[in-house]
Coordinates of C-alpha atoms in Angstrom, one line a residue:
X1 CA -40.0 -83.5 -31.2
X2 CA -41.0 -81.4 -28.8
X3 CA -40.0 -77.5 -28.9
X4 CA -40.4 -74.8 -26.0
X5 CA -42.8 -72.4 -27.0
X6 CA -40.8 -69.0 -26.5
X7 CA -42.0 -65.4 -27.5
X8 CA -43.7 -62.0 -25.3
X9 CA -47.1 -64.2 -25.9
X10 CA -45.2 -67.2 -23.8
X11 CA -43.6 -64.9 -21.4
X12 CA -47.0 -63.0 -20.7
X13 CA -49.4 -65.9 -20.1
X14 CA -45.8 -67.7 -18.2
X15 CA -46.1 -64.4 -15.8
X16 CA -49.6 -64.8 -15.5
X17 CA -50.0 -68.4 -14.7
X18 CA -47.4 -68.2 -12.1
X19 CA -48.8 -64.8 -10.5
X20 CA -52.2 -66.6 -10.0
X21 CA -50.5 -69.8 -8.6
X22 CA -49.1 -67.2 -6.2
X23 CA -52.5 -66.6 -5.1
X24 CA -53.4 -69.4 -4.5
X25 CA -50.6 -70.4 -2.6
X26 CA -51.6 -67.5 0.2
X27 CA -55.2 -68.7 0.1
X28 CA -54.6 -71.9 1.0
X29 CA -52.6 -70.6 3.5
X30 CA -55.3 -68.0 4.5
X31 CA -57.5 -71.6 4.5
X32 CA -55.0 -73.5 6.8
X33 CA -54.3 -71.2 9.4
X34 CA -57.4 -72.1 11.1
X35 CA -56.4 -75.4 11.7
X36 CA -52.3 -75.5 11.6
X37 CA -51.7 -71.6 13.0
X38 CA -50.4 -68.5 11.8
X39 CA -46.7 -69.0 10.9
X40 CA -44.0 -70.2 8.4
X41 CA -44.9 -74.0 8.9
X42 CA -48.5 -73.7 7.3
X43 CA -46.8 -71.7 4.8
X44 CA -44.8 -74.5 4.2
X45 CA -47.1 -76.8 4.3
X46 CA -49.1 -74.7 1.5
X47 CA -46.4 -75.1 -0.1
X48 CA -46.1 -78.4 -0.6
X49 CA -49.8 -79.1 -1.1
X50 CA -49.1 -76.8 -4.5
X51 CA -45.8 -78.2 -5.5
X52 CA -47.4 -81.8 -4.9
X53 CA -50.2 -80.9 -7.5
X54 CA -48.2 -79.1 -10.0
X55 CA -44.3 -80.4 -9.7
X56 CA -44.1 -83.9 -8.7
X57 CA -47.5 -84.6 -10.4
X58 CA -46.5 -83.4 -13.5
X59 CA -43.3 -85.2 -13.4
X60 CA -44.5 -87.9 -13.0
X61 CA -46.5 -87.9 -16.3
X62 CA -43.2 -86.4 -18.3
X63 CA -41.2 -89.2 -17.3
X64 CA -44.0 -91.5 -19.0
X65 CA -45.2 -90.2 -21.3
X66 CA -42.5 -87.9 -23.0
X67 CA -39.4 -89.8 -21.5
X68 CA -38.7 -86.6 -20.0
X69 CA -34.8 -87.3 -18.0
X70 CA -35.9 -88.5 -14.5
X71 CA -32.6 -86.4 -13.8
X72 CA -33.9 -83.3 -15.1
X73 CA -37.3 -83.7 -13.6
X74 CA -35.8 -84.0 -10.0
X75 CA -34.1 -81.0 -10.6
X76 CA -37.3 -79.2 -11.6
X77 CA -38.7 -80.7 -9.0
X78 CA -36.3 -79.3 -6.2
X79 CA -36.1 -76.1 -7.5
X80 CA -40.1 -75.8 -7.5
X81 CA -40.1 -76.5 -4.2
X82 CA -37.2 -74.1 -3.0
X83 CA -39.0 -71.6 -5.2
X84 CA -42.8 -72.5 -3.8
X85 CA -41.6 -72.4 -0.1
X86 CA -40.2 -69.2 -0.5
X87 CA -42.9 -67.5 -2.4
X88 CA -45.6 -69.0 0.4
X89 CA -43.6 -67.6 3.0
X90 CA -43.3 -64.4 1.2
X91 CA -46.8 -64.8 1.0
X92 CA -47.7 -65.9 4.7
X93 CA -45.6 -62.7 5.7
X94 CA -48.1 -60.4 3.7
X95 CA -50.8 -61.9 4.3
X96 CA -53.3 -60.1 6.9
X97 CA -57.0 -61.3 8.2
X98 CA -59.8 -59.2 7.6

């Protein structure tokens, strides 16, 4: 059985994680806007490069390995990507060259 690991240790390294994730959302926006432009649809598409790598990815491998609910996972999976698109544009908004 598998039990969620819960606690201020969790929730720290949890905040963490997902702060740097952040970053590197906007720097591979900061990376794209040579080629794609400034603007929300290379946020976007930062977006998506991330969520790719760490939503669907990952997913994947719960569904078969664990026998995670494919239900559940699409769910997480939609959300990550509301929540990653919105963060990258927050992101793309901030964001200011040199």
């Amino acid at each position: 059985n598998f039990v969620m690991p819960t606690g201020p240790n969790f929730m720290i390294m949890a905040v963490g994680v997902t702060l740097v994730l952040g970053i590197v959302i906007v720097w591979t926006y900061a990376l794209m806007r040579p080629r794609l432009g400034a603007g929300p649809k290379t946020a976007i598409v930062a977006a998506l490069v991330l969520w790719f790598g760490v939503y669907l990815y990952n997913a994947g491998f719960f569904i078969m390995i664990f026998g995670s609910p494919a239900k559940s996972m699409a769910i997480a999976c939609v959300w990550g990507l509301v929540e990653y698109s919105l963060a990258a544009l927050a992101g793309a908004w901030l964001y200011k060259e040199a």
